[in-house]
Tab-separated table of C-alpha atoms and ligand atoms in Angstrom:
chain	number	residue	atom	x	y	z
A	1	UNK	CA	-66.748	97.445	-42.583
A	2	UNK	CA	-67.692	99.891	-45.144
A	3	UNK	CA	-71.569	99.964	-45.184
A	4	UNK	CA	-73.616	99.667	-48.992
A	5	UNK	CA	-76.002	102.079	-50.329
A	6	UNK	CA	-78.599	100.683	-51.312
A	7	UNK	CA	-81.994	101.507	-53.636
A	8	UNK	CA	-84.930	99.209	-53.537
A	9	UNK	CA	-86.850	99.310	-56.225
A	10	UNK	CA	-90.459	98.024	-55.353
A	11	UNK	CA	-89.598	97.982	-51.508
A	12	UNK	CA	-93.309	97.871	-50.559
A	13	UNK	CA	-93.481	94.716	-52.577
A	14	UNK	CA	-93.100	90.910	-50.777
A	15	UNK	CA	-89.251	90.780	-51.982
A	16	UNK	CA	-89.202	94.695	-50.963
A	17	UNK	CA	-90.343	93.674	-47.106
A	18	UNK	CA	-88.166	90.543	-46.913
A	19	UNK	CA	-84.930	92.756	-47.885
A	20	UNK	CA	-86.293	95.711	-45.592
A	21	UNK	CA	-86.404	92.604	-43.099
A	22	UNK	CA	-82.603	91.381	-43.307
A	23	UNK	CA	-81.112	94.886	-43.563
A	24	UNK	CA	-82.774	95.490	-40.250
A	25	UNK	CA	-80.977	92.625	-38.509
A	26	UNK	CA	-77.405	94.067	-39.811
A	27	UNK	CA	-77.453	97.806	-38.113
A	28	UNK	CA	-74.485	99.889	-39.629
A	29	UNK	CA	-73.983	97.396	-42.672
A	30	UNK	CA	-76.375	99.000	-45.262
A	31	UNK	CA	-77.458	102.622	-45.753
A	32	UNK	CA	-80.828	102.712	-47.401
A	33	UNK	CA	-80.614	105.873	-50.176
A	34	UNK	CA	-84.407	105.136	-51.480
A	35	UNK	CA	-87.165	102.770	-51.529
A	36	UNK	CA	-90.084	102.868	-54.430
A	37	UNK	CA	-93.625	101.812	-54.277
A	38	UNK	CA	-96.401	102.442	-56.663
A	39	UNK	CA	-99.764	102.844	-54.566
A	40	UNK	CA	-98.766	101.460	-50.927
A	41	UNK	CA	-99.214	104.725	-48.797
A	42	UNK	CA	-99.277	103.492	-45.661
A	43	UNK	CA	-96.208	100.915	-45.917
A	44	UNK	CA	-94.470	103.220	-47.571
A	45	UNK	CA	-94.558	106.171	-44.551
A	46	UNK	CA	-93.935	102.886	-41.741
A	47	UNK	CA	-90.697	101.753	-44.285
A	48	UNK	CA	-89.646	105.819	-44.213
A	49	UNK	CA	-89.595	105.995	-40.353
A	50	UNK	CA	-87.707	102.822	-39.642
A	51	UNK	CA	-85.195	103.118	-42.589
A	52	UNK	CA	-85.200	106.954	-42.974
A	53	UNK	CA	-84.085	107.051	-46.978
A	54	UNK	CA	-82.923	110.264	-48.729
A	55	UNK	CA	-85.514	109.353	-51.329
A	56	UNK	CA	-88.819	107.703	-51.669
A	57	UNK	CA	-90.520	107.518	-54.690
A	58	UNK	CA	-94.204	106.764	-55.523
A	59	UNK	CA	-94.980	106.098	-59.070
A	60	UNK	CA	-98.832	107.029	-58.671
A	61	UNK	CA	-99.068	110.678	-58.006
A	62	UNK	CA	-101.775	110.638	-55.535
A	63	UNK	CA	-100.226	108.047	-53.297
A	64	UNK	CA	-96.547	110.257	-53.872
A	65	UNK	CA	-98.577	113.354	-52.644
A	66	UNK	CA	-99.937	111.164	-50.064
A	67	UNK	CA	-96.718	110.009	-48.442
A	68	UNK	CA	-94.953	113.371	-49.096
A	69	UNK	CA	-97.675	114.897	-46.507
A	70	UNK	CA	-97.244	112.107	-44.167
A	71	UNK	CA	-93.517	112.210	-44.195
A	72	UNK	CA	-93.291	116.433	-43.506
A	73	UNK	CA	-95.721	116.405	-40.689
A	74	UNK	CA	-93.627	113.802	-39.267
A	75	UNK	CA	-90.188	115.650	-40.624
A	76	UNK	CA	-88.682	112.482	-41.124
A	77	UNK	CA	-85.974	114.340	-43.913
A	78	UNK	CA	-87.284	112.103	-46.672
A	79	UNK	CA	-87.560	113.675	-50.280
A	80	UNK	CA	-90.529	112.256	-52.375
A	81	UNK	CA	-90.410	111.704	-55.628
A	82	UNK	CA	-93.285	111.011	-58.332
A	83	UNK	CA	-93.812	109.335	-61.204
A	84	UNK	CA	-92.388	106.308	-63.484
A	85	UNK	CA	-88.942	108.528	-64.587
A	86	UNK	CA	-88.022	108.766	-61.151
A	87	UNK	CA	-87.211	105.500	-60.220
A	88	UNK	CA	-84.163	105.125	-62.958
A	89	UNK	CA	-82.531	108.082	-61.308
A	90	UNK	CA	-82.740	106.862	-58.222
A	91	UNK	CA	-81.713	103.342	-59.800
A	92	UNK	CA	-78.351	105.246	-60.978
A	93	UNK	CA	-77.830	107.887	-58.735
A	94	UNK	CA	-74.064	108.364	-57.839
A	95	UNK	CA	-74.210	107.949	-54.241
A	96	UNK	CA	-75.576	104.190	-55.012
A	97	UNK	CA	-73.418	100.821	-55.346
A	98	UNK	CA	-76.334	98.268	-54.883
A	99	UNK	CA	-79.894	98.339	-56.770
A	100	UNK	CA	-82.491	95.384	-55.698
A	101	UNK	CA	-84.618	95.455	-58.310
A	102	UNK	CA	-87.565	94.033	-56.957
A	103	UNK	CA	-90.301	95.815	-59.228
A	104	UNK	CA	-93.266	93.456	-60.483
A	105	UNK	CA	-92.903	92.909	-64.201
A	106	UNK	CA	-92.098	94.811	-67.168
A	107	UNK	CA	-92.671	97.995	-65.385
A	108	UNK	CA	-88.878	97.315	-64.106
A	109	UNK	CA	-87.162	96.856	-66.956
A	110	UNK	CA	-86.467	100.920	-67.614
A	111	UNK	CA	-84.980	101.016	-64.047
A	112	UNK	CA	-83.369	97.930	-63.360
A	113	UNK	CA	-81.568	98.687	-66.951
A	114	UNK	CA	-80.515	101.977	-66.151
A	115	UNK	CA	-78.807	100.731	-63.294
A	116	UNK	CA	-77.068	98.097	-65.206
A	117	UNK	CA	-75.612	100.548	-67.668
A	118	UNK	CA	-73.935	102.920	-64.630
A	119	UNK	CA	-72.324	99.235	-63.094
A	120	UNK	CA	-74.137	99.258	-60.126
A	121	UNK	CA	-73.947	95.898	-57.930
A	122	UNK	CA	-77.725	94.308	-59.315
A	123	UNK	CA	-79.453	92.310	-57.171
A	124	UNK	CA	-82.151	90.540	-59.787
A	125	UNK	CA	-85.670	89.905	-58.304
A	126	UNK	CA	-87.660	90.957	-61.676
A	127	UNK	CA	-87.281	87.993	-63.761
A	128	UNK	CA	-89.555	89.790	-66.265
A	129	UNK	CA	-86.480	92.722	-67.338
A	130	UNK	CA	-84.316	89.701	-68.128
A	131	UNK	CA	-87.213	87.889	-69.987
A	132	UNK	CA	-87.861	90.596	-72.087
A	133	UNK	CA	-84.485	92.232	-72.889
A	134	UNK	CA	-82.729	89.268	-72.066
A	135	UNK	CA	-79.246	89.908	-74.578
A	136	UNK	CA	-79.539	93.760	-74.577
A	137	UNK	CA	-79.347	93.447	-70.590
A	138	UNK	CA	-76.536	91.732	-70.349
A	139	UNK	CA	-74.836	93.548	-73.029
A	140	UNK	CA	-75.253	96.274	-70.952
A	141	UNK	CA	-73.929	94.636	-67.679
A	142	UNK	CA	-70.952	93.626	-69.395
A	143	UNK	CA	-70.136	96.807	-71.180
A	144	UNK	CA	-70.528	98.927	-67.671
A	145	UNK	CA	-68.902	95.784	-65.129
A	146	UNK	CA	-72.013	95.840	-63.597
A	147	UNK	CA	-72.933	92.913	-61.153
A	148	UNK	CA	-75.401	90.485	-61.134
A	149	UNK	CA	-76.624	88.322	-58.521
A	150	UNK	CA	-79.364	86.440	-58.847
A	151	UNK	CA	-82.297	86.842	-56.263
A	152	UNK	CA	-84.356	84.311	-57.561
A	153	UNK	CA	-84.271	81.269	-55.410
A	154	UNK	CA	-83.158	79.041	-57.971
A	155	UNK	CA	-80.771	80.762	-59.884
A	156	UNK	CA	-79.553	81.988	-56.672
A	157	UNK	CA	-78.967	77.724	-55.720
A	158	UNK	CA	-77.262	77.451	-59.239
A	159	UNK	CA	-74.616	80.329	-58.840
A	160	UNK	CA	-74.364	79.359	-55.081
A	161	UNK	CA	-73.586	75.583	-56.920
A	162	UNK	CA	-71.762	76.776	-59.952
A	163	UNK	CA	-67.816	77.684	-59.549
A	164	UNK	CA	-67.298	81.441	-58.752
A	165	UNK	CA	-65.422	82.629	-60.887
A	166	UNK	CA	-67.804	81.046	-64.077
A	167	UNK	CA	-68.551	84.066	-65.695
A	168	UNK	CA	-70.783	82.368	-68.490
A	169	UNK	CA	-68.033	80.155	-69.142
A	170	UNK	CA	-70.583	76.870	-68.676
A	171	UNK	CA	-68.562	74.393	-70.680
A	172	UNK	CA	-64.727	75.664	-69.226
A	173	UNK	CA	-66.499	74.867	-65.948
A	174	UNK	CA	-67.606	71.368	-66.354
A	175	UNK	CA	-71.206	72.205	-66.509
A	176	UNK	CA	-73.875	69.394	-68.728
A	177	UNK	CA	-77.283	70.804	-67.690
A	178	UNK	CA	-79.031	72.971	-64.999
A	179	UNK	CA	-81.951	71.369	-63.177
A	180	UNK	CA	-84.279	74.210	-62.211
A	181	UNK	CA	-87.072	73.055	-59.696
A	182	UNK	CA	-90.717	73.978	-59.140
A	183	UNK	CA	-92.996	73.101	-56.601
A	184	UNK	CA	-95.561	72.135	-59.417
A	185	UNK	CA	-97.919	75.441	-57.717
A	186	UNK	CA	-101.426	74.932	-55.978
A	187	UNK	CA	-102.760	72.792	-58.824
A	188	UNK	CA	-100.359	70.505	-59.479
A	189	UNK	CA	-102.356	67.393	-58.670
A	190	UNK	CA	-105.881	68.934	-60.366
A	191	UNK	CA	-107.023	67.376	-63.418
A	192	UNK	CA	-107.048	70.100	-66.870
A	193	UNK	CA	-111.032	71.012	-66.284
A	194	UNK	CA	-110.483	71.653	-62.546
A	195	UNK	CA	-107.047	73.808	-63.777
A	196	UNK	CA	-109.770	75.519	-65.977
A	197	UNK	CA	-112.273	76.547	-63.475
A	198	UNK	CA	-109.658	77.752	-60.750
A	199	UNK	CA	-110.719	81.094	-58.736
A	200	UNK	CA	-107.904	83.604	-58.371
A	201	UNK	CA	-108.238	82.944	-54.785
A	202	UNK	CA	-107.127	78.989	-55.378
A	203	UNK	CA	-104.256	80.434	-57.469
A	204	UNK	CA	-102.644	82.555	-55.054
A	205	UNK	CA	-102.500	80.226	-52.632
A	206	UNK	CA	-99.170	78.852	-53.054
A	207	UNK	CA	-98.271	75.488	-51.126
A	208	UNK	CA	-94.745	76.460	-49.775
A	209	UNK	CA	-94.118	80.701	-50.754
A	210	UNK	CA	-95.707	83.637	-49.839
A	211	UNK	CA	-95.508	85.895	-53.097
A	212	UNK	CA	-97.187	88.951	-54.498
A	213	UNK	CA	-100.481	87.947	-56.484
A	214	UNK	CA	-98.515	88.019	-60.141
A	215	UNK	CA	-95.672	85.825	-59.477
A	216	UNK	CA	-98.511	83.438	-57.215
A	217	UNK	CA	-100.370	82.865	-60.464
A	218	UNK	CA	-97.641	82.436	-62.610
A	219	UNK	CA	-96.569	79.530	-60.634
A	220	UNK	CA	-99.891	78.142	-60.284
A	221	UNK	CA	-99.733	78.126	-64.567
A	222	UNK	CA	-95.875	77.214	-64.552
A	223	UNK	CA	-95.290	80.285	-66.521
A	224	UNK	CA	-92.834	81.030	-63.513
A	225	UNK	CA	-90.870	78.313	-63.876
A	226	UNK	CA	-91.121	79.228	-67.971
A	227	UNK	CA	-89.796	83.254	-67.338
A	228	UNK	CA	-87.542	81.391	-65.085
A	229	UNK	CA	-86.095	78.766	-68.101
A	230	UNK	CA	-86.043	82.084	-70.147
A	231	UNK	CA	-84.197	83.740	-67.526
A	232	UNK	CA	-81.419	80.784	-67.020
A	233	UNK	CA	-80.826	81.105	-70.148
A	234	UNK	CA	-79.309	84.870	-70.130
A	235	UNK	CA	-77.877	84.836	-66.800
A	236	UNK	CA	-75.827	81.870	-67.043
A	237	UNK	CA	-75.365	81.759	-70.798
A	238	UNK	CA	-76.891	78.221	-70.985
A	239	UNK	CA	-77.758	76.773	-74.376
A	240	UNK	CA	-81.909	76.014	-74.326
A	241	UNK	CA	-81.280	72.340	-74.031
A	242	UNK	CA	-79.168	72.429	-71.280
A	243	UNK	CA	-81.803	74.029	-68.644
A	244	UNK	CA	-84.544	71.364	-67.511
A	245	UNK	CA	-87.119	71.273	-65.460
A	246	UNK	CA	-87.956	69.373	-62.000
A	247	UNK	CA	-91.134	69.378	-60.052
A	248	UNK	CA	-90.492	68.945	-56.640
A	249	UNK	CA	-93.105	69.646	-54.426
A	250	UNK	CA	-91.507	70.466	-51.245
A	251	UNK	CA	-89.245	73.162	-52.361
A	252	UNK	CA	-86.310	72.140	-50.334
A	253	UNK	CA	-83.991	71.545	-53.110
A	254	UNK	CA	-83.353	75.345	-54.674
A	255	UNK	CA	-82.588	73.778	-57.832
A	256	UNK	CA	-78.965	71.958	-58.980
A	257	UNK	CA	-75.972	72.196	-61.412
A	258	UNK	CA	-74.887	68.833	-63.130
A	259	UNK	CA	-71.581	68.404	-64.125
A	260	UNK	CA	-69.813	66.332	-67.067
A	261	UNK	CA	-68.564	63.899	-64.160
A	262	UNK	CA	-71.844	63.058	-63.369
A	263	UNK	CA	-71.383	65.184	-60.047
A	264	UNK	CA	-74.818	67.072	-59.103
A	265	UNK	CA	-74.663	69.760	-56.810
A	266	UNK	CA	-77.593	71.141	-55.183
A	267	UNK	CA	-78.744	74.190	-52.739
A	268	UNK	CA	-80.721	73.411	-50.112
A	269	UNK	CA	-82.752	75.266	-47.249
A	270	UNK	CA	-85.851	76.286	-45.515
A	271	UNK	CA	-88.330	78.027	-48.091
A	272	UNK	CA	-87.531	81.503	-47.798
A	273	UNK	CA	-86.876	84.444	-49.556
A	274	UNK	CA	-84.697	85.998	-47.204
A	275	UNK	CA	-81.981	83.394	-47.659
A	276	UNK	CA	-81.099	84.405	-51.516
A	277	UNK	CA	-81.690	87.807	-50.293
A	278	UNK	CA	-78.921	87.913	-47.830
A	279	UNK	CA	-76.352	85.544	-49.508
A	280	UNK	CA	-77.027	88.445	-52.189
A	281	UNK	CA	-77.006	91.260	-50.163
A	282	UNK	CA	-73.403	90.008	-48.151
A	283	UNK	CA	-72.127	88.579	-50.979
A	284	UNK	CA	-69.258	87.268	-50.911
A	285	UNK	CA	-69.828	87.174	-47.264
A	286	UNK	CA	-72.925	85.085	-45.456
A	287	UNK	CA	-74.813	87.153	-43.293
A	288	UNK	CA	-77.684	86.261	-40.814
A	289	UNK	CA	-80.745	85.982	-42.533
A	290	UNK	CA	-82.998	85.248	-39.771
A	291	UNK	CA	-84.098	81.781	-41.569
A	292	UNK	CA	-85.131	78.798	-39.379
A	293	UNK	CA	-82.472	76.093	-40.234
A	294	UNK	CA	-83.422	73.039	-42.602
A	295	UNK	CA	-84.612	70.055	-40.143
A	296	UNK	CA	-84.316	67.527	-42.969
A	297	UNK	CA	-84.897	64.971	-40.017
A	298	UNK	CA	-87.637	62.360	-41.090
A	299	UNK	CA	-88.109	64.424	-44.383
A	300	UNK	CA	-88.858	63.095	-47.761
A	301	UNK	CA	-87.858	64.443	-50.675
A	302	UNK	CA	-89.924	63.642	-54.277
A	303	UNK	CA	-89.412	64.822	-57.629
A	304	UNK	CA	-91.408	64.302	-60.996
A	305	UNK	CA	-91.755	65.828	-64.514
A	306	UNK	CA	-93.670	68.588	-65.104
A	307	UNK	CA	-96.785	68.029	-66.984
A	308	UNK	CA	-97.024	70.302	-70.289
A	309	UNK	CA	-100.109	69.006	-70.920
A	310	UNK	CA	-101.910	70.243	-67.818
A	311	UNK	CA	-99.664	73.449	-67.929
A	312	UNK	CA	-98.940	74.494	-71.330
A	313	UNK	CA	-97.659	77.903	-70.207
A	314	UNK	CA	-93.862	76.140	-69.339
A	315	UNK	CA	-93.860	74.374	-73.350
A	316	UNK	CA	-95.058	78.139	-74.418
A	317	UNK	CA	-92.271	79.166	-72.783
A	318	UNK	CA	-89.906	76.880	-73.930
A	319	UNK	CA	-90.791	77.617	-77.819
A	320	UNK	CA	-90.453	80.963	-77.173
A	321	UNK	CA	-86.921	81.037	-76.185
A	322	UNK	CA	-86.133	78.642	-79.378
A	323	UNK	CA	-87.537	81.382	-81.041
A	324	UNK	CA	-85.629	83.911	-80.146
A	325	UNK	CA	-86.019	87.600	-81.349
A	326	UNK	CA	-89.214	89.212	-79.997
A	327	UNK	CA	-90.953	86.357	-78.662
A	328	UNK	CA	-89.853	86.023	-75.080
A	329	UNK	CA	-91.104	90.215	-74.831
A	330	UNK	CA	-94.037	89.047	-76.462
A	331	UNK	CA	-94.498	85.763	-73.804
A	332	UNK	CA	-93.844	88.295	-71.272
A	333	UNK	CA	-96.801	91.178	-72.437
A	334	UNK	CA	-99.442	88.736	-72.864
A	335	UNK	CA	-99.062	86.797	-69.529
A	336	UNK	CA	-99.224	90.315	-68.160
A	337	UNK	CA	-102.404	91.262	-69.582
A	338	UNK	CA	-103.707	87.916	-69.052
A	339	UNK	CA	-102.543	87.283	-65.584
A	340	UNK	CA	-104.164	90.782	-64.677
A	341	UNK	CA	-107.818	90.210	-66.365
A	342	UNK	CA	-107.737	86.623	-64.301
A	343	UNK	CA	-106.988	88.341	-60.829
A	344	UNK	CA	-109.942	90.808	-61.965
A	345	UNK	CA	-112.246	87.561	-62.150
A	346	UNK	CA	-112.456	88.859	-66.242
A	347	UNK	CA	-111.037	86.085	-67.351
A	348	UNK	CA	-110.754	82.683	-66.621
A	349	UNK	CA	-107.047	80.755	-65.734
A	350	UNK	CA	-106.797	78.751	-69.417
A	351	UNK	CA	-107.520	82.084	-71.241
A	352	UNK	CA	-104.369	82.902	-69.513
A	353	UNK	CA	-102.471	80.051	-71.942
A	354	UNK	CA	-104.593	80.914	-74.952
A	355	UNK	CA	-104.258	84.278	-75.408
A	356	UNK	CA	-100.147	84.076	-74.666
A	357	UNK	CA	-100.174	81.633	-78.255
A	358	UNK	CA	-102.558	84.024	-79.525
A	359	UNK	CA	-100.048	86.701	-79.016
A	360	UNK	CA	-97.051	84.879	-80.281
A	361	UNK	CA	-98.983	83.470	-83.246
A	362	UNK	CA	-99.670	86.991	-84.106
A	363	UNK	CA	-96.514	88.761	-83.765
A	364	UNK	CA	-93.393	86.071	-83.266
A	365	UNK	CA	-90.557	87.102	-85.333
A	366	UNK	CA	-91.024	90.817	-85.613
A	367	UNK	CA	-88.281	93.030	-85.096
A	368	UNK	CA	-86.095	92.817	-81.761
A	369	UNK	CA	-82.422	94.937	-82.309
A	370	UNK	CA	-83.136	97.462	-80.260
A	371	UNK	CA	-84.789	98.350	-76.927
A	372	UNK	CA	-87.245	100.159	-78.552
A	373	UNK	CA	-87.775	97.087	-80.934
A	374	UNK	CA	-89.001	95.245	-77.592
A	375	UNK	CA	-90.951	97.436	-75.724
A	376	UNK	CA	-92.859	97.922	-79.324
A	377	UNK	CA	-93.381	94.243	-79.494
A	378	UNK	CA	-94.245	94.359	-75.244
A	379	UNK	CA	-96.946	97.094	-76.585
A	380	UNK	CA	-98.511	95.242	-79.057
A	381	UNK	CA	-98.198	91.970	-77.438
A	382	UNK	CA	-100.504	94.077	-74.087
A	383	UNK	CA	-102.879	94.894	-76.972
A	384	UNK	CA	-103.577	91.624	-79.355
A	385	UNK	CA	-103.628	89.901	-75.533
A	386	UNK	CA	-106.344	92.107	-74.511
A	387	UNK	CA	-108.623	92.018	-77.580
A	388	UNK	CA	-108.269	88.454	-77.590
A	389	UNK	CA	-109.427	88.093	-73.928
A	390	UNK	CA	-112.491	90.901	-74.371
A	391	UNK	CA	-113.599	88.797	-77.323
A	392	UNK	CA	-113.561	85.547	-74.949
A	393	UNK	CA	-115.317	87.169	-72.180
A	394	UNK	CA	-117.889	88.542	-74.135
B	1	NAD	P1	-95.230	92.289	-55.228
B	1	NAD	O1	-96.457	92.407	-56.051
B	1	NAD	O2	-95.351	91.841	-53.818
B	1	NAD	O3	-94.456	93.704	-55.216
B	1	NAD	C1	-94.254	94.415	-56.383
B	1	NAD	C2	-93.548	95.743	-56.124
B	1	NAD	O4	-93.473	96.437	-57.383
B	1	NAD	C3	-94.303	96.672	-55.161
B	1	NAD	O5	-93.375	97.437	-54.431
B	1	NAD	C4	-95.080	97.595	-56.106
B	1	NAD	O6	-95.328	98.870	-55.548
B	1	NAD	C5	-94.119	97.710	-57.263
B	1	NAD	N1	-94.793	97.974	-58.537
B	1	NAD	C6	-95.836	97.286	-59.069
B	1	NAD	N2	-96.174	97.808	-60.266
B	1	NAD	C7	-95.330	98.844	-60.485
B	1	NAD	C8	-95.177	99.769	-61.558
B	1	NAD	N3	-95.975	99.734	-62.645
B	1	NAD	N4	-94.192	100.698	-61.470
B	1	NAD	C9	-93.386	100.742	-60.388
B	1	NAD	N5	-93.486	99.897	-59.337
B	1	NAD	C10	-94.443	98.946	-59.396
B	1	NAD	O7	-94.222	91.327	-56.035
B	1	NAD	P2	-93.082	90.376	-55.455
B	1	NAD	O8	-93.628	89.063	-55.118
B	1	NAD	O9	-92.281	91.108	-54.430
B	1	NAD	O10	-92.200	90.178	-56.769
B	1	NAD	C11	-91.346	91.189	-57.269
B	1	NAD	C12	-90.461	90.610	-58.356
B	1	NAD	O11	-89.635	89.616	-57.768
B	1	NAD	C13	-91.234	89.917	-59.483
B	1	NAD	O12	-90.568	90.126	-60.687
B	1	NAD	C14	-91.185	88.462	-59.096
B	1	NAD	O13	-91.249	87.608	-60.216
B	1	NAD	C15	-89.805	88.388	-58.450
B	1	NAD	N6	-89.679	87.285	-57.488
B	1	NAD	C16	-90.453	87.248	-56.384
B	1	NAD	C17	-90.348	86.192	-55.496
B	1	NAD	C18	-91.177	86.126	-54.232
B	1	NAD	O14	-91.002	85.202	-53.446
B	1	NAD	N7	-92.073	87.048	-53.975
B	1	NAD	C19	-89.440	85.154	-55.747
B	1	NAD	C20	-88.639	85.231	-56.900
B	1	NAD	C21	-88.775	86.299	-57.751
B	2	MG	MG1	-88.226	81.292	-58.402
């Protein structure tokens, strides 16, 4: 068995610490050649004794000092590398076949694309890259034979359910629609004015995941399941109204592929990361994951629409991919902003909504070519989102 080399980009993160989690039950399958954090000192040094990586990087100079000191006194051989630039090379470095990109947000885009354009194997955690760069990514996966597998639970369910060798080809494989579900997040069954007045602390606590605080309010909002529409839409080369949407509030079924026969198949299991993380990380083989199995003994499964009403953040999201151009960038920026003032108690969870159409009514269908194009429209999306949101708070 040849072993992989792996980066993890954002390996102090929740996705980081669930992949740190099944490449310690496989000793001898996966070399770890670096790990990246941003401010995490102390999980950082604990992941650089048990995993002993050529390379860690920090992306906040004081914590990289930090863990640099740490790891010499201990002279555990790892080299510690600072700031933002740093995590592309070690995204792309030679000695690398596999890259989890696993990096909150847009902050992973510069990374997770670098490694994309040297064909490394891509293991996709940061919805965000795809939502924002969506055709420019995967023009750069296909130019380099790059490899993508999906990390994200439910397009991990729909590639597990779609034919392997589909390659985009959605109509050649029989394919009518792709039913993405959602659990329908910790307010699901509040009425719009509670939904208004939630605390961050009601938002982060998700029914049926444990997540890091920005992808734990996005599914409280249903942007989530939006970015993750968005992100259907580029992985599998689905046309907009093929992908719908399924609340299903137990989060047993992953999410399903229907076909023109009127087959449906689904992926099922126990909600947990690890399992799209290590049908990722063996892929094509299954490995151990370390997953309880699914008792689906005296289980009932429900399902219902989603509510646009109550979440407006999913229809947002929708318009914004029939938009095209800039506007899924845009989306992206000013749920950052947003998302961020909220968890600061600076805002409260509908400005969240508002200031995304504020954003898109401001700057929808401005230029989007080139990279550059984007992360201009990403800037000035971060900007009109946070004037709008200091003008509501005052
Ligand atoms: P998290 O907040 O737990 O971890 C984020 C990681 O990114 C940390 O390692 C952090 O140090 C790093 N990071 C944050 N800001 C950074 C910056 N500016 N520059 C460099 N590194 C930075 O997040 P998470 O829950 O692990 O989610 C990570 C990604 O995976 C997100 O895109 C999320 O949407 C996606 N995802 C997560 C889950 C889940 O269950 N947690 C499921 C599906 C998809
Ligand atoms: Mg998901």
């Amino acid at each position: 068995m040849t072993s992989r080399v792996l980066t993890l980009l954002g390996a102090t993160g929740t996705i980081g610490v669930n992949t740190l989690d099944v490449v310690a039950r496989h000793p001898g399958r996966f070399e770890v050649f670096a790990l990246t954090g941003a401010t995490q000192v102390e999980r950082m040094v604990e992941q650089c004794r048990v995993h002993r990586p050529r390379y860690a990087v920090m992306t906040e100079p004081g914590a990289a000092a930090a863990v640099r000191a740490q790891v010499a006194a201990e002279r555990l051989g790892v080299e510690v590398l600072e700031g933002a630039a740093a995590l592309a090379d070690v995204a792309s470095a030679s000695e690398v076949d596999t890259v989890m990109a696993a990096i909150v947000g847009a902050a992973g885009l510069p990374a997770t694309l670098a490694a994309a354009q040297v064909g490394k194997r891509i293991l996709l955690a940061n919805k965000e890259t795809l939502v924002v760069s969506g055709q420019l990514f995967m023009d750069a996966v296909a130019a380099s034979g790059a490899e993508l597998l999906p990390i994200d639970s439910e397009h991990n369910a729909i590639f597990q359910a779609l034919p392997r060798d589909c390659c985009g080809d959605l109509a050649g494989a029989g394919v009518n629609a792709l039913w993405l579900t959602a659990s329908g997040g910790p307010f699901r069954t509040l009425s719009a004015e509670a939904i208004a007045a939630a605390t961050p602390d009601q938002a982060v606590a998700h029914p049926n995941w444990v997540m890091g605080k920005k992808i734990s309010v996005d599914s409280a909002s249903l942007m989530n399941k939006g970015l993750e529409v968005i992100e259907a839409r580029w992985l599998f080369n689905a046309r907009p109204e093929q992908i719908r949407v399924l609340v299903h509030p137990q989060s047993i079924v992953h999410s399903m592929v229907e076909y023109i026969d009127g087959s449906v198949i689904a992926q099922m299991g126990t909600p947990d990361m690890r399992t799209p993380i290590a049908y990722a990380l063996g892929f094509p083989e299954r490995i151990d994951a370390g997953v309880p199995m699914l008792e689906l003994m005296g289980r009932q499964l429900t399902f219902e629409a989603p509510d646009t009403r109550r979440f407006p953040c999913l229809q947002l999201a929708f318009d914004a991919l029939a938009a095209g151009g800039n506007a899924a960038a845009v989306l992206n920026a000013a749920n950052e902003v947003a998302v961020a003032r909220f968890l600061d108690g600076a805002a409260p969870f509908g400005a969240i909504a508002a200031s995304i159409a504020h954003a898109l009514d401001t700057l929808a269908g401005g230029p989007a070519a080139t990279l550059d194009d984007l992360l201009e429209s990403d800037r000035a999306a971060r900007r009109i989102a946070d004037a709008f949101l200091g003008a509501v708070h005052a």
